[in-house]
PDB file of C-alpha atoms (C1' of nucleotides) in Angstrom:
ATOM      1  CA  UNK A 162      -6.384  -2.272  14.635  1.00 86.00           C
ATOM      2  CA  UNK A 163      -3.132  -1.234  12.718  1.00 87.00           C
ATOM      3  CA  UNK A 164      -3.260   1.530  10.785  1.00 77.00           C
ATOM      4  CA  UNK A 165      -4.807   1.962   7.590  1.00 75.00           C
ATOM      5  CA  UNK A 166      -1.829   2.145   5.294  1.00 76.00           C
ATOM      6  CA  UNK A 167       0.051  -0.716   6.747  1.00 81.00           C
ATOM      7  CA  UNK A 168      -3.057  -3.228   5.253  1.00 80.00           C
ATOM      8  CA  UNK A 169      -2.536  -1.530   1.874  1.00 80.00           C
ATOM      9  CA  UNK A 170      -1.441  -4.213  -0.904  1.00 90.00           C
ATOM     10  CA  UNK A 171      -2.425  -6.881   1.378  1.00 95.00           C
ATOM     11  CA  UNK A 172      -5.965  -7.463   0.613  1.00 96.00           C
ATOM     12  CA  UNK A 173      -5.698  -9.633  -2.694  1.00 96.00           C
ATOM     13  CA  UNK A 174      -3.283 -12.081  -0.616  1.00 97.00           C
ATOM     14  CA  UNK A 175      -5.272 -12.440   2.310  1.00 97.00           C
ATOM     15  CA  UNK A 176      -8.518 -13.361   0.904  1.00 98.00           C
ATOM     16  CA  UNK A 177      -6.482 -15.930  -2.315  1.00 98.00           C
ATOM     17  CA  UNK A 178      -4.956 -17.397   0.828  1.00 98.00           C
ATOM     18  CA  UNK A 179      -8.213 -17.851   2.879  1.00 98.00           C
ATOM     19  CA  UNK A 180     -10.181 -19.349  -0.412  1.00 98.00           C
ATOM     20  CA  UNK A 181      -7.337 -21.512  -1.380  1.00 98.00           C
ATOM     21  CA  UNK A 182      -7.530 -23.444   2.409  1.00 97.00           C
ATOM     22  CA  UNK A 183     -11.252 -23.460   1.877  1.00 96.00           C
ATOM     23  CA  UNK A 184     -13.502 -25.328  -0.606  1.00 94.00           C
ATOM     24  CA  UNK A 185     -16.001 -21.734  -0.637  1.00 98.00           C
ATOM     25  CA  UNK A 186     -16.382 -19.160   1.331  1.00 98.00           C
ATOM     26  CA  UNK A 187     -19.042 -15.521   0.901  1.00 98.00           C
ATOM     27  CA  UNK A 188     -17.362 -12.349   1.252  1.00 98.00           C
ATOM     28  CA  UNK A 189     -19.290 -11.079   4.384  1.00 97.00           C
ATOM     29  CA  UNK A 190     -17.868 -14.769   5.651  1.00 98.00           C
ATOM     30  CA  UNK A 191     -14.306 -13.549   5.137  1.00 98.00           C
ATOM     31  CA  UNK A 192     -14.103 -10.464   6.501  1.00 97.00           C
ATOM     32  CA  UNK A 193     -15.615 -12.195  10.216  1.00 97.00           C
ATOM     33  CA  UNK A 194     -13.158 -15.128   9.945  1.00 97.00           C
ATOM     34  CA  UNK A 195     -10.511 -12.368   9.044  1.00 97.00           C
ATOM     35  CA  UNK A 196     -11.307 -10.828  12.086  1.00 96.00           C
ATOM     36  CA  UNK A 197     -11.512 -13.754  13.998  1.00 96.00           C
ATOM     37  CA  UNK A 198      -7.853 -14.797  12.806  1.00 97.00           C
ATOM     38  CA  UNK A 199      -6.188 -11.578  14.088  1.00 96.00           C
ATOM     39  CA  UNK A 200      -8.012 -10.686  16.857  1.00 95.00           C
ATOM     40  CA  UNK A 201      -9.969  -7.931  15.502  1.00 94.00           C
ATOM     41  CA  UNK A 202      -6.633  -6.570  14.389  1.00 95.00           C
ATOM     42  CA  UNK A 203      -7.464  -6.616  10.709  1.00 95.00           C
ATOM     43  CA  UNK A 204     -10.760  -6.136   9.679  1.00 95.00           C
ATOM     44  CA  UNK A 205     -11.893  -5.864   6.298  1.00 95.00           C
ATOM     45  CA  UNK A 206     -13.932  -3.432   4.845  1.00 95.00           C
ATOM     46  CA  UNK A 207     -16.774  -3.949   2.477  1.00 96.00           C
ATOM     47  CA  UNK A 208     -16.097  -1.019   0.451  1.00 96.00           C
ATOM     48  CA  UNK A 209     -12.782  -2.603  -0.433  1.00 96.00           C
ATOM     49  CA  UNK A 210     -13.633  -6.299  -0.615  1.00 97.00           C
ATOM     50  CA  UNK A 211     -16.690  -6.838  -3.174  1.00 97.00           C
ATOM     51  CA  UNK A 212     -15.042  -4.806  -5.821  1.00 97.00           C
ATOM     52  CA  UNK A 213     -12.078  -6.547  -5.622  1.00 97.00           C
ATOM     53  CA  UNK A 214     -13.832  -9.682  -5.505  1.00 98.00           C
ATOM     54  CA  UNK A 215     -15.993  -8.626  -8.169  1.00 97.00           C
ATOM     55  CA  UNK A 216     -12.759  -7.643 -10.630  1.00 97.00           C
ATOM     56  CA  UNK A 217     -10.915 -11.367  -9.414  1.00 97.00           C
ATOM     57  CA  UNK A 218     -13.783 -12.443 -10.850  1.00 97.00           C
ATOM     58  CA  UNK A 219     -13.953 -11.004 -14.198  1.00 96.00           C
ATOM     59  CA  UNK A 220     -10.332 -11.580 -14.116  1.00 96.00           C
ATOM     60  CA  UNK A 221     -10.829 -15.784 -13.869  1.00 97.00           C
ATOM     61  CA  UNK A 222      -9.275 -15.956 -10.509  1.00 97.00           C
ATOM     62  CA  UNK A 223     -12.633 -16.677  -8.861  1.00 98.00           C
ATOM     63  CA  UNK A 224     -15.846 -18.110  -9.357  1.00 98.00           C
ATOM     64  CA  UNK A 225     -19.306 -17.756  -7.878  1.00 98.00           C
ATOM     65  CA  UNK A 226     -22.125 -19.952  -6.849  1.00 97.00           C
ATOM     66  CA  UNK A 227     -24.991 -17.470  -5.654  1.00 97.00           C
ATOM     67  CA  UNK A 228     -27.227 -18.943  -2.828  1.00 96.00           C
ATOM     68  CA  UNK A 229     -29.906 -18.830  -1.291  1.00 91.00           C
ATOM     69  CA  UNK A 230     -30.324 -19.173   2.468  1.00 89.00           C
ATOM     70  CA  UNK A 231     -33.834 -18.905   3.725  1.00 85.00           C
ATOM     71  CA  UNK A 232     -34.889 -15.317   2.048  1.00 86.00           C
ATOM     72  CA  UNK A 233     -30.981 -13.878   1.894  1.00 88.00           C
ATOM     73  CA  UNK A 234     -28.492 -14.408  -1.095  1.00 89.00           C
ATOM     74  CA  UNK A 235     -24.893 -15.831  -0.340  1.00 96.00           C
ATOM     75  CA  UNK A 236     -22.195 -15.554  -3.004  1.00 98.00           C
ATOM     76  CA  UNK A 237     -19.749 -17.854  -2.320  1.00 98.00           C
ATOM     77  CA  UNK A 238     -16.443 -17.284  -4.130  1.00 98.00           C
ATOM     78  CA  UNK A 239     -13.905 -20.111  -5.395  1.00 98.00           C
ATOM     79  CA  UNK A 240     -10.570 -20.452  -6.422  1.00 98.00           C
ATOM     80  CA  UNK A 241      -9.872 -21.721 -10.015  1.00 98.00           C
ATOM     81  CA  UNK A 242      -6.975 -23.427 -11.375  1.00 97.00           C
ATOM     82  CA  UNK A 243      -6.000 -20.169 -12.772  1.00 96.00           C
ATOM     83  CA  UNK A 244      -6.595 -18.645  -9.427  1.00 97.00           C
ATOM     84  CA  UNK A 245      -5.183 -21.543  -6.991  1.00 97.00           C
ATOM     85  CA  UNK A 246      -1.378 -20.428  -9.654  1.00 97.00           C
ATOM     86  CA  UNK A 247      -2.191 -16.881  -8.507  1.00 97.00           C
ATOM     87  CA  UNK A 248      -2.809 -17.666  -5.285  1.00 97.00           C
ATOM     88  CA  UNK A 249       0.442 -19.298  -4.545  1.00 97.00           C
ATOM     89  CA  UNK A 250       2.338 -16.951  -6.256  1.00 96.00           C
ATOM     90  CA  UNK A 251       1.176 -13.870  -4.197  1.00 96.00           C
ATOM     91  CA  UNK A 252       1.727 -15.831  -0.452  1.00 96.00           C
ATOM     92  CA  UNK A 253       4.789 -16.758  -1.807  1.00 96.00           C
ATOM     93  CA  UNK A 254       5.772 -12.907  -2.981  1.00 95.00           C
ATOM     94  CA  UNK A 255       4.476 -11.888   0.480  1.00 96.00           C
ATOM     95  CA  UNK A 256       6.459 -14.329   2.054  1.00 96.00           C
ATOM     96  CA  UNK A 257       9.515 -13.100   0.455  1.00 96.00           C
ATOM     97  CA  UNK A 258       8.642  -9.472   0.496  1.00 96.00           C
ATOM     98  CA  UNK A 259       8.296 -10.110   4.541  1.00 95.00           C
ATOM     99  CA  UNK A 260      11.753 -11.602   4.266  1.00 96.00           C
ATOM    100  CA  UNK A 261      12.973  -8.546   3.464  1.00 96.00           C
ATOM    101  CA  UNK A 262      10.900  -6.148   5.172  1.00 96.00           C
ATOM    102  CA  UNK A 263      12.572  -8.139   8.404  1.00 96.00           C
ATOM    103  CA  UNK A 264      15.877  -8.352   7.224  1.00 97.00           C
ATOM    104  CA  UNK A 265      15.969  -4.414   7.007  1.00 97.00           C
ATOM    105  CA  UNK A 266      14.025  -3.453   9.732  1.00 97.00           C
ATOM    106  CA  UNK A 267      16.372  -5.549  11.802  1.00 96.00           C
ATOM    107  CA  UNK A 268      13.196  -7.859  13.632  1.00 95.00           C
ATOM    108  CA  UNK A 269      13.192 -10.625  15.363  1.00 84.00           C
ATOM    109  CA  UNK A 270       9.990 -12.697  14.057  1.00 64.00           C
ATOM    110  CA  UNK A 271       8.379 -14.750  16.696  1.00 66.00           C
ATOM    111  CA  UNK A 272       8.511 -18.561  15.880  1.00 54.00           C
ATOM    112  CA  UNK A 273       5.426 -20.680  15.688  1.00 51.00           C
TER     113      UNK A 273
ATOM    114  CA  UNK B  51      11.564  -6.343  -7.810  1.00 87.00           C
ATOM    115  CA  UNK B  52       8.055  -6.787  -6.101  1.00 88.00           C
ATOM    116  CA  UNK B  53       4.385  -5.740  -7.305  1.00 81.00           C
ATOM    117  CA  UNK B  54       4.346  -2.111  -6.269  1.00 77.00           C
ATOM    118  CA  UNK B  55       1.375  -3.275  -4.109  1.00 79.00           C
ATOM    119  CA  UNK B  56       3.144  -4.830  -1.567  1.00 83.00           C
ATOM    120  CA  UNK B  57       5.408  -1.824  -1.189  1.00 81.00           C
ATOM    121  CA  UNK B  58       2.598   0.441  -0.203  1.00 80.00           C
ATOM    122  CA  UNK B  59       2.370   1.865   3.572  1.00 89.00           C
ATOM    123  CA  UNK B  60       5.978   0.519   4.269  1.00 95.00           C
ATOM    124  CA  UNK B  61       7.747   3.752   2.958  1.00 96.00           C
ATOM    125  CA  UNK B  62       7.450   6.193   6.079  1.00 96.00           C
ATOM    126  CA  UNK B  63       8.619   3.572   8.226  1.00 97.00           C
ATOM    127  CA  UNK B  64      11.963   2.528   5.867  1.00 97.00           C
ATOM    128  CA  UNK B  65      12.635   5.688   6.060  1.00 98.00           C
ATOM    129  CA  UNK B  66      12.117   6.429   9.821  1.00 98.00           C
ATOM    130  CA  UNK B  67      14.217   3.272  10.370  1.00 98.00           C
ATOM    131  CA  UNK B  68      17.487   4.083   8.316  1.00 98.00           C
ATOM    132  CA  UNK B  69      17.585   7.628   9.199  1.00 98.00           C
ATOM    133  CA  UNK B  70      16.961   6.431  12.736  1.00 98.00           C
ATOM    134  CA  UNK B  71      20.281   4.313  12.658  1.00 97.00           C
ATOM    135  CA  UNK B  72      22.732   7.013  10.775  1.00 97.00           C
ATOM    136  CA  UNK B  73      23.330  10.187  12.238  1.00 94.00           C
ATOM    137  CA  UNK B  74      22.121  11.940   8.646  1.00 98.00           C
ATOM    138  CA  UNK B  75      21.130  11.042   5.199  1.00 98.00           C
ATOM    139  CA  UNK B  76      20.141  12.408   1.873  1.00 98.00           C
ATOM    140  CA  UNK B  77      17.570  11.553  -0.252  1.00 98.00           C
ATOM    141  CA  UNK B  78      19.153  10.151  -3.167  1.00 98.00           C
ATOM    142  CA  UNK B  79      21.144   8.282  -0.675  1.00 98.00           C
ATOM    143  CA  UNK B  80      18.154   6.320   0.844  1.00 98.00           C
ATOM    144  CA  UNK B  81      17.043   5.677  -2.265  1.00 97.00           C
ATOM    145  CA  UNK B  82      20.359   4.086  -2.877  1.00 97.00           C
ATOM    146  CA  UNK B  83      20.658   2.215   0.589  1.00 97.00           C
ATOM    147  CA  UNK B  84      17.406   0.281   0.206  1.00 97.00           C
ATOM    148  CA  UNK B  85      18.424  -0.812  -2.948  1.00 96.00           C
ATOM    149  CA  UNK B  86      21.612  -2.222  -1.711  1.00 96.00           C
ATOM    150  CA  UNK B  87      20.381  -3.822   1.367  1.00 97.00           C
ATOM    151  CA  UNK B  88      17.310  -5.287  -0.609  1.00 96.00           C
ATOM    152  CA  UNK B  89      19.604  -6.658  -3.737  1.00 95.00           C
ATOM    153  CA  UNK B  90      17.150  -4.263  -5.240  1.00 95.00           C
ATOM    154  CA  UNK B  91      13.736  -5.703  -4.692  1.00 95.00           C
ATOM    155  CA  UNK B  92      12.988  -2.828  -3.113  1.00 96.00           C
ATOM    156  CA  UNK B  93      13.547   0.620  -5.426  1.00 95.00           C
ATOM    157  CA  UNK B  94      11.942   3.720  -3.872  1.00 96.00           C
ATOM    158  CA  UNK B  95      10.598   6.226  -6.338  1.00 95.00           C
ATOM    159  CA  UNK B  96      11.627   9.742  -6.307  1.00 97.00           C
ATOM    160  CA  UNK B  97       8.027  10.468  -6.933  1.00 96.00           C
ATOM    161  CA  UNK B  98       7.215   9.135  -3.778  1.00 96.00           C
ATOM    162  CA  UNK B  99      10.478   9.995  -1.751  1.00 97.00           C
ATOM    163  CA  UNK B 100      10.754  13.149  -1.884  1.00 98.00           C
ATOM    164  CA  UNK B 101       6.915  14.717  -1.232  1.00 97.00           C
ATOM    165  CA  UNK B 102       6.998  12.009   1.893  1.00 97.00           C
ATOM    166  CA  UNK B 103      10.426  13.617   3.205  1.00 98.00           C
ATOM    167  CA  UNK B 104       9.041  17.271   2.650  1.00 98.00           C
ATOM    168  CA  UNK B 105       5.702  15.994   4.644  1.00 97.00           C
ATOM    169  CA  UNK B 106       8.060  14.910   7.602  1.00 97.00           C
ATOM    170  CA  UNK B 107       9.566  17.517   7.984  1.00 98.00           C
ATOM    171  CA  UNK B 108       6.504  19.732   8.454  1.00 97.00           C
ATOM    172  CA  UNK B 109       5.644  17.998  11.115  1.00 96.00           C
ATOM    173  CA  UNK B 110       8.485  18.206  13.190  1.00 97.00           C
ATOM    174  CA  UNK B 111       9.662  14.536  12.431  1.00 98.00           C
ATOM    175  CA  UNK B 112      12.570  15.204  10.665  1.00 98.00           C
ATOM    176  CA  UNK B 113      15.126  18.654   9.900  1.00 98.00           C
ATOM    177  CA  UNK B 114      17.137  19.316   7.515  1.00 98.00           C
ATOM    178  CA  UNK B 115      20.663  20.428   6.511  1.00 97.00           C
ATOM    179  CA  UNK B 116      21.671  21.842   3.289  1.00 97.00           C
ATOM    180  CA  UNK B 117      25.135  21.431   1.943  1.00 96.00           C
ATOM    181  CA  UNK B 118      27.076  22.279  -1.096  1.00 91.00           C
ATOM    182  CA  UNK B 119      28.858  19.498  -2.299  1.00 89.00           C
ATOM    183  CA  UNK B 120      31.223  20.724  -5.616  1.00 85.00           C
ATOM    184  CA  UNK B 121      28.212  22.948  -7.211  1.00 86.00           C
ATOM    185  CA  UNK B 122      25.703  20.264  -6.070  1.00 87.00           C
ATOM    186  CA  UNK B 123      23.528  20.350  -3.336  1.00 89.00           C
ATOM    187  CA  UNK B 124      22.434  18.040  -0.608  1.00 96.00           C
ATOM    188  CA  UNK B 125      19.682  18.367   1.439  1.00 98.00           C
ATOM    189  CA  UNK B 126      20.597  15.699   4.723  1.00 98.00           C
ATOM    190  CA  UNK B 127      17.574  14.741   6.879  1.00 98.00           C
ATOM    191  CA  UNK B 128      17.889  14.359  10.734  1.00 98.00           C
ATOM    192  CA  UNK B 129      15.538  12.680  13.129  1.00 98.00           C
ATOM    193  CA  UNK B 130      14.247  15.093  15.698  1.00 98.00           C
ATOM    194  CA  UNK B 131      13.166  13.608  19.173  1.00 97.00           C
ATOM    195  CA  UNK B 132       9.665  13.600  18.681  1.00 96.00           C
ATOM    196  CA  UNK B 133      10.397  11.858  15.400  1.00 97.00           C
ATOM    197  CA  UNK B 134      12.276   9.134  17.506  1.00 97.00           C
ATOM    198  CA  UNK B 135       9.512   8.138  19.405  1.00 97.00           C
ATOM    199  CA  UNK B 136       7.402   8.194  15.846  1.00 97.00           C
ATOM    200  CA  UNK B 137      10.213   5.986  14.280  1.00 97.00           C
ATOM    201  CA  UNK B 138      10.191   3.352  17.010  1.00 97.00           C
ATOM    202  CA  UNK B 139       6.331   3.133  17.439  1.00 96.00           C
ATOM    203  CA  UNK B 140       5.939   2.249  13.434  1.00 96.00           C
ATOM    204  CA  UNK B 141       8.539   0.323  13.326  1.00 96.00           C
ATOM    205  CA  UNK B 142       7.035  -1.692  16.705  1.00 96.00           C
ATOM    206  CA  UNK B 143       3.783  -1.547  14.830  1.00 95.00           C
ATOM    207  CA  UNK B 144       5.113  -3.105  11.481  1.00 96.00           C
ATOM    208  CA  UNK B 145       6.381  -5.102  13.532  1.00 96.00           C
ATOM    209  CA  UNK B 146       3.886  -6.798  15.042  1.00 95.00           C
ATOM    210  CA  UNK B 147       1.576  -6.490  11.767  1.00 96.00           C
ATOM    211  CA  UNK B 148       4.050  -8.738  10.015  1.00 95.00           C
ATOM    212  CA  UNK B 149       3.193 -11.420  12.637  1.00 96.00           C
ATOM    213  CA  UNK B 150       0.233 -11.249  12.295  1.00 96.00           C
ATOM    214  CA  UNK B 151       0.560 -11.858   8.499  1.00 96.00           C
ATOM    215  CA  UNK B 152       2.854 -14.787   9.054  1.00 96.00           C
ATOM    216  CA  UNK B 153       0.010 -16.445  11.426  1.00 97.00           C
ATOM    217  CA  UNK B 154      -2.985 -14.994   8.851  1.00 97.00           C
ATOM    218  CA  UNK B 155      -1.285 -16.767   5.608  1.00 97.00           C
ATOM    219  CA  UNK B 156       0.643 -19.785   7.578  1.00 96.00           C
ATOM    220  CA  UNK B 157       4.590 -18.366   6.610  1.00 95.00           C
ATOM    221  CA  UNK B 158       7.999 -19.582   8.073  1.00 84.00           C
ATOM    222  CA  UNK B 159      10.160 -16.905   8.245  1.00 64.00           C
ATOM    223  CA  UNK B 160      13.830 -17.098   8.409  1.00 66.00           C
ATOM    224  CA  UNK B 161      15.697 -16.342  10.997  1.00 53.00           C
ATOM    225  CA  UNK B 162      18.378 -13.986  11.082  1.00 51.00           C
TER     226      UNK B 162
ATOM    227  C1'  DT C 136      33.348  15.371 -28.504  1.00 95.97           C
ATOM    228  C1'  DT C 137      29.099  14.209 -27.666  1.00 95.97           C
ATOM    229  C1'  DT C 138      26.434  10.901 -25.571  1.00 95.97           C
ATOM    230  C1'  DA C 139      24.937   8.074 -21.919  1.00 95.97           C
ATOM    231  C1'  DT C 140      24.880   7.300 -17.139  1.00 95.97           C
ATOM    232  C1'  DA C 141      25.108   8.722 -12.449  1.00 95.97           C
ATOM    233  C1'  DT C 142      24.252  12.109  -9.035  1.00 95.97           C
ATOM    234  C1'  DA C 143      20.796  15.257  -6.854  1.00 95.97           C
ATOM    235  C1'  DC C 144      16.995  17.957  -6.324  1.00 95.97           C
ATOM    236  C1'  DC C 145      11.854  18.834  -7.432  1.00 95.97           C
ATOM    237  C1'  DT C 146       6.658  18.913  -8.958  1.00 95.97           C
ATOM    238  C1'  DA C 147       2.315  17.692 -11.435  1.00 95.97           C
ATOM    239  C1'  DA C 148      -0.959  14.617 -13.640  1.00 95.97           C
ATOM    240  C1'  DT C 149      -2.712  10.360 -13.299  1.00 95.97           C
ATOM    241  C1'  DT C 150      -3.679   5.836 -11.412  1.00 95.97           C
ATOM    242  C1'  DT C 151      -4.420   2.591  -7.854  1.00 95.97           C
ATOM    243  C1'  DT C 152      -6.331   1.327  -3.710  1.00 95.97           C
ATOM    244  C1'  DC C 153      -8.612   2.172   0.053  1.00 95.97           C
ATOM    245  C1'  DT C 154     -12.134   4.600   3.393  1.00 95.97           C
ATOM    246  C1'  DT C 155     -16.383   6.516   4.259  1.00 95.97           C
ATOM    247  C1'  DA C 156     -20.948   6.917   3.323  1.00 95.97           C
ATOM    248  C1'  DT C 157     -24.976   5.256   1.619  1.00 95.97           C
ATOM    249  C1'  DG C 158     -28.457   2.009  -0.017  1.00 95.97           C
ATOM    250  C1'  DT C 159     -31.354  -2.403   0.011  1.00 95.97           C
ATOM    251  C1'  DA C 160     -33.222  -6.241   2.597  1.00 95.97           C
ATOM    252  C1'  DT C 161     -34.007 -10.120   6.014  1.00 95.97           C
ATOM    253  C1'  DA C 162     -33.371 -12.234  10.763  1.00 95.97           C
ATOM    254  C1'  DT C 163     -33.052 -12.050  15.462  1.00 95.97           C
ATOM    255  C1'  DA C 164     -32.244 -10.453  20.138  1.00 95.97           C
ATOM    256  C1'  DA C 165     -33.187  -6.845  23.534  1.00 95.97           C
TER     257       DA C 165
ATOM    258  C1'  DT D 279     -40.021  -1.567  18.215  1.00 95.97           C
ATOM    259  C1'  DT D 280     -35.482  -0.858  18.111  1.00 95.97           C
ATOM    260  C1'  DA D 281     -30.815  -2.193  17.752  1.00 95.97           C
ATOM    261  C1'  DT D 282     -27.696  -5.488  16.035  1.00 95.97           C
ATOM    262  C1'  DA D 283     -26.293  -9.018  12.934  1.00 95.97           C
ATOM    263  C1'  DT D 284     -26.366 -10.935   8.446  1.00 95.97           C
ATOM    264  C1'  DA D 285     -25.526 -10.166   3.406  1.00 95.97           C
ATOM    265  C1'  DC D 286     -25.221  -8.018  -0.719  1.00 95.97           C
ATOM    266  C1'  DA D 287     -23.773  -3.664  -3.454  1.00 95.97           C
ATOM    267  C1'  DT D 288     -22.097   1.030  -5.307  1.00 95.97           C
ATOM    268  C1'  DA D 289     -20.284   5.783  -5.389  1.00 95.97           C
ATOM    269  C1'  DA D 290     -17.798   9.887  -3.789  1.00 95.97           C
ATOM    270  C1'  DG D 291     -13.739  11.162  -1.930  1.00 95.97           C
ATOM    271  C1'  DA D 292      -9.098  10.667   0.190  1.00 95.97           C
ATOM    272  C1'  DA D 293      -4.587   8.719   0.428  1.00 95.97           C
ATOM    273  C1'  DA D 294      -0.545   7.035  -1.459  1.00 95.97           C
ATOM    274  C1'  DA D 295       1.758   5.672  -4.948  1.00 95.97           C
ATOM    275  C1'  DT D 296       3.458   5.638 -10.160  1.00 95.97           C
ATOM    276  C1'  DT D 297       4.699   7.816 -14.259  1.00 95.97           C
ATOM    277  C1'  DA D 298       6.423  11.489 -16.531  1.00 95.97           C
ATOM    278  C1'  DG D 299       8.493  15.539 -16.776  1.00 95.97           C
ATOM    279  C1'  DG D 300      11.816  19.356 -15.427  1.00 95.97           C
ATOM    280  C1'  DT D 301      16.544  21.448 -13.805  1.00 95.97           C
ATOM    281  C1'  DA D 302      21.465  20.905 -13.302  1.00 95.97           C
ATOM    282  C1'  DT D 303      26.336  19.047 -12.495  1.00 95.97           C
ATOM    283  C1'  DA D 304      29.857  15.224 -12.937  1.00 95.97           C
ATOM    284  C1'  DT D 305      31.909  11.547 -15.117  1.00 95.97           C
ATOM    285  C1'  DA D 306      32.670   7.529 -18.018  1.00 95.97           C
ATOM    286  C1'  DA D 307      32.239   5.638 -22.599  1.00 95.97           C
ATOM    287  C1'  DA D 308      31.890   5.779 -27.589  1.00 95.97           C
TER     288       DA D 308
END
DNA sequence: TTTATATACCTAATTTTCTTATGTATATAA
DNA sequence: TTATATACATAAGAAAATTAGGTATATAAA
């Protein structure tokens, strides 16, 4: 786990990028396959990720499609058109912003 | 300039890491490095400078130097040892959280 | 000459964003 | 029957920043 203030800013990017790969996905769904994508070194909350689902929402950036699954409710969460715009434009900030961050912290990135 | 989102939980460790390369350096200066070596997409706020550099230095991560300069003054931060050690370990940890990011959101980074 | 910009420090109120804590409820494994 | 996992949600508080304001000197431009 890194710590807390490093993950700061992040979360909006992270969770556009995961819904934009994926046709749906339910917020309790994200935070595992977060988790499952770092190795437990992120890990969403879920203090901070259904209100800021809940406000991409009422922004247009997401819809819903409430479920239900035996007796329990799922949410799952889209991208729009709006939102798939957004999307790309915050990996692609990110992505530069990393740029950066690299070039003056003098790293080496590893390659994939 | 980027969305002062991103920004957040990177400014200790700028800090750590340019101070950590020049012997000494003043606030207004750092403010004016990371704009230069970031064609200013990156502008630190006083707002947010200064209170961070006064926390430092309470605990023993950085000292300071006050000089007259004309009928100006100039307060110069140092690293101590202990803040050496504090320097390298965020910078090691921002480090690796950035690829971590690059794998979570599928980024090619440049290479130097 | 006076006005704007740059240098150089600082703090306080507010806002943003997150953590921590709490709540509800079902399903399943120990 | 008790703990853990699934699945949603909100609210109080903390952390970290922005915005706005203050003080003061130096210099370039109008």
């Amino acid at each position: 786990m890194y710590s807390s203030e490093l993950i700061k800013g992040t979360l909006k990017t992270i969770v556009l990028k995961l819904l934009s790969d994926s046709d749906k996905m339910y917020g309790y769904e994200i935070t595992q396959k977060v988790k499952e994508l770092t190795g437990g070194k992120i890990q969403l909350t879920e203090g901070a990720l259904y209100p800021t689902l809940h406000a991409m929402e009422a922004q247009g950036i997401l819809t819903t499609d409430v479920v239900n699954v035996g007796n329990r409710i799922r949410k799952y969460y889209s991208v729009t058109d709006t939102g798939k715009k957004v999307a790309k434009e915050k990996v692609n900030e990110y992505s530069d912003f990393i740029d950066t961050m690299i070039f003056l912290l003098d790293l080496k990135p590893k390659m994939g």
